[in-house]
Each structure stands twice: as structure tokens, then as C-alpha cells.
Amino acid sequence: MNTGTPYVSALACTPEQWPLLYLCTVAVLAGFGLLVNLGVLYASVFATDDAGSAAPTPSAAPRRAR
């Protein structure tokens, strides 16, 4: 049903602005994804490392010759 009033968007964007807005949105989402991946990497490598004073890493002392 046509009421004669033009569609007014909630966002005041012109069609020329959409590519830039799209790229900015993709960049923000990629940035959040990178932060999540880095957090998972930290948790999987460093936060779950149980080497410490209770379980020290093996010494790299040279072996004695026989």
C-alpha cells in the first residue's frame, strides 16, 4: 500500500557511504575476531602451562661421556 510518504532510513546514509560503512564494519568484526583468537591462543599456550616451581622444566645439562 503506497501512502505517498517516502521511506526514511533510521541511518542518515547516502548510497555513496555504504561501501565505506561496510568496510568499517568488516574491519571492526575482524578486529574482534582477532582479539578472540589471541585470547584463545594465550589460554591454550600460556595460561594452561603447568611448568613452574612444582614441576620445573628439565635441565639441559650436558651428559657425561662414557
N, CA and C of each residue as an Amber inpcrd file, in Angstrom:
protein
   198
   0.8490000  -1.1710000   0.0000000   0.0000000   0.0000000   0.0000000
   0.8950000   1.2340000   0.0000000   0.6970000   2.0980000  -0.9240000
   1.5030000   3.2980000  -1.0580000   0.7870000   4.4530000  -0.3920000
   1.4120000   5.0110000   0.6450000   0.7990000   6.1380000   1.3530000
   1.2900000   7.4710000   0.8280000   2.2430000   7.4440000  -0.0710000
   2.7450000   8.6850000  -0.6390000   3.9260000   9.2680000   0.1090000
   4.2620000   8.7220000   1.2670000   5.4190000   9.2440000   2.0040000
   6.6440000   8.4140000   1.6480000   7.7540000   9.0530000   1.3840000
   8.9590000   8.2980000   1.0290000   9.5380000   7.5860000   2.2490000
  10.2470000   6.5120000   1.9630000  10.9030000   5.7550000   3.0330000
  12.0460000   6.5790000   3.6120000  12.0640000   6.6800000   4.9240000
  13.1340000   7.4010000   5.6020000  13.8910000   6.3950000   6.4460000
  15.1710000   6.2790000   6.1780000  16.0090000   5.3280000   6.9010000
  16.3270000   5.8610000   8.2880000  16.5340000   4.9470000   9.2280000
  16.9520000   5.3430000  10.5680000  18.3800000   5.8710000  10.5390000
  19.1790000   5.3800000   9.5950000  20.5480000   5.8580000   9.4280000
  20.5760000   6.8780000   8.3020000  21.1630000   8.0020000   8.5800000
  21.2340000   9.0420000   7.5570000  22.4470000   8.7930000   6.6680000
  22.3540000   7.7960000   5.7970000  23.4620000   7.4270000   4.9210000
  23.0260000   7.5530000   3.4750000  23.9260000   8.0540000   2.6960000
  23.6730000   8.1000000   1.2630000  24.2250000   6.8240000   0.6390000
  23.7800000   6.4740000  -0.5460000  24.3070000   5.2610000  -1.1870000
  25.8230000   5.3030000  -1.3960000  26.3950000   6.4880000  -1.5070000
  27.8400000   6.5870000  -1.6880000  28.6020000   6.2200000  -0.4180000
  27.9510000   6.2770000   0.7370000  28.6200000   5.9890000   2.0060000
  28.6160000   4.5050000   2.3530000  27.7920000   3.7160000   1.6990000
  27.6650000   2.3120000   2.0780000  28.9500000   1.5070000   1.9330000
  29.7420000   1.6700000   0.8770000  30.9820000   0.8740000   0.8070000
  31.9190000   1.1430000   1.9800000  32.0530000   2.3960000   2.3700000
  32.9280000   2.7270000   3.4990000  32.3680000   2.1660000   4.8010000
  31.0680000   2.2770000   4.9960000  30.4630000   1.7310000   6.2090000
  30.5990000   0.2160000   6.2550000  30.4510000  -0.4210000   5.1150000
  30.6070000  -1.8720000   5.0440000  32.0300000  -2.2680000   5.4020000
  33.0170000  -1.5830000   4.8210000  34.4160000  -1.9070000   5.1170000
  34.7580000  -1.6520000   6.5800000  34.2300000  -0.5950000   7.1500000
  34.4760000  -0.3170000   8.5750000  33.8480000  -1.3950000   9.4500000
  32.6540000  -1.8330000   9.1050000  32.0020000  -2.8940000   9.8720000
  32.7920000  -4.1900000   9.7870000  33.2510000  -4.5290000   8.6030000
  34.0580000  -5.7420000   8.4300000  35.3610000  -5.6260000   9.2140000
  35.9800000  -4.4520000   9.2120000  37.2300000  -4.2590000   9.9490000
  37.0180000  -4.4010000  11.4520000  35.9270000  -3.8610000  11.9620000
  35.6420000  -3.9720000  13.3990000  35.3830000  -5.4250000  13.7750000
  34.5960000  -6.1340000  12.9790000  34.3230000  -7.5380000  13.2730000
  35.5850000  -8.3820000  13.1680000  36.4340000  -8.0930000  12.2000000
  37.7030000  -8.8210000  12.0790000  38.6050000  -8.5260000  13.2670000
  38.5910000  -7.3040000  13.7530000  39.3780000  -6.9560000  14.9350000
  38.9170000  -7.7090000  16.1640000  37.6060000  -7.8040000  16.3580000
  37.0870000  -8.5820000  17.4870000  37.4430000 -10.0570000  17.3370000
  37.3620000 -10.5720000  16.1280000  37.7420000 -11.9640000  15.8970000
  39.2030000 -12.2030000  16.1970000  40.0570000 -11.2540000  15.8240000
  41.4840000 -11.3710000  16.1290000  41.7210000 -11.3700000  17.6290000
  41.0260000 -10.5010000  18.3530000  41.1820000 -10.4780000  19.8090000
  40.7290000 -11.7900000  20.4420000  39.6370000 -12.3520000  19.9520000
  39.1660000 -13.6340000  20.4770000  40.1880000 -14.7260000  20.1870000
  40.7170000 -14.7480000  18.9710000  41.7180000 -15.7610000  18.6300000
  42.9790000 -15.6160000  19.4590000  43.4250000 -14.3900000  19.6860000
  44.6090000 -14.1880000  20.5230000  44.3420000 -14.5990000  21.9670000
  43.1410000 -14.3620000  22.4520000  42.7860000 -14.8030000  23.8040000
  42.7820000 -16.3140000  23.9220000  42.2530000 -16.9910000  22.9250000
  42.2540000 -18.4580000  22.9280000  43.6800000 -18.9810000  22.8170000
  44.5030000 -18.3470000  21.9940000  45.9060000 -18.7490000  21.8890000
  46.6170000 -18.5810000  23.2230000  46.4030000 -17.4640000  23.8860000
  47.0250000 -17.2390000  25.1880000  46.5770000 -18.3030000  26.1830000
  45.2830000 -18.5660000  26.2170000  44.7690000 -19.5500000  27.1720000
  45.2950000 -20.9420000  26.8700000  45.4080000 -21.2930000  25.6060000
  45.8400000 -22.6490000  25.2740000  47.3390000 -22.8400000  25.4320000
  48.1280000 -21.7870000  25.2950000  49.5790000 -21.9420000  25.3660000
  50.1220000 -21.5300000  26.7210000  49.7530000 -20.3670000  27.2030000
  50.4010000 -19.8180000  28.3810000  49.6190000 -20.0480000  29.6700000
  48.3190000 -19.8620000  29.6560000  47.5460000 -19.9510000  30.8860000
  47.4220000 -21.3850000  31.3800000  47.5380000 -22.3640000  30.4990000
  47.4260000 -23.7600000  30.9260000  48.7890000 -24.4050000  31.1150000
  49.8630000 -23.6290000  31.0500000  51.2140000 -24.1480000  31.2360000
  51.4210000 -24.4210000  32.7190000  51.6630000 -25.6870000  33.0750000
  51.8200000 -26.0230000  34.4880000  53.2860000 -26.1480000  34.8890000
  54.1970000 -25.7050000  34.0460000  55.6030000 -25.7270000  34.4230000
  55.8610000 -24.5690000  35.3800000  56.4940000 -24.8700000  36.4570000
  56.7870000 -23.8460000  37.4520000  57.6600000 -24.4380000  38.5260000
  57.5670000 -23.9080000  39.7310000  58.4120000 -24.4050000  40.8140000
  58.0170000 -25.8250000  41.2130000  56.7510000 -26.1740000  41.0610000
  56.3170000 -27.5250000  41.4300000  56.7290000 -28.5410000  40.3660000
  56.7720000 -28.1380000  39.1300000  57.1530000 -29.0360000  38.0390000
  58.1340000 -28.2970000  37.1380000  59.3850000 -28.1830000  37.5600000
  60.3350000 -27.4140000  36.7530000  60.6370000 -28.0930000  35.4230000
  61.0610000 -27.2960000  34.4840000  61.4250000 -27.8510000  33.1820000
  62.7230000 -28.6320000  33.3140000  62.9000000 -29.6490000  32.5140000
  64.1250000 -30.4480000  32.6080000  65.3620000 -29.6090000  32.3060000
  66.4330000 -29.9530000  32.9530000  67.6850000 -29.2340000  32.7560000
  68.3250000 -29.6670000  31.4460000  68.9820000 -28.7460000  30.7930000
  69.6700000 -29.0570000  29.5470000  71.1560000 -29.2820000  29.8160000
  71.4700000 -29.8720000  30.9600000  72.8720000 -30.1130000  31.3080000
  73.4570000 -31.1610000  30.3710000  74.7020000 -30.9840000  29.9680000
  75.3100000 -31.9670000  29.0610000  75.5270000 -33.3000000  29.7620000
  75.4380000 -34.3720000  28.9760000  75.6530000 -35.7130000  29.5300000
  77.1410000 -35.9790000  29.6950000  77.4510000 -36.8180000  30.6480000
  78.8550000 -37.2020000  30.8360000  79.2240000 -38.2510000  29.7960000
  80.4550000 -38.1830000  29.3490000  80.9370000 -39.1710000  28.3780000
  81.1560000 -40.4970000  29.0710000  80.9320000 -41.5790000  28.3730000
  81.1060000 -42.9110000  28.9640000  82.5100000 -43.3720000  28.8560000
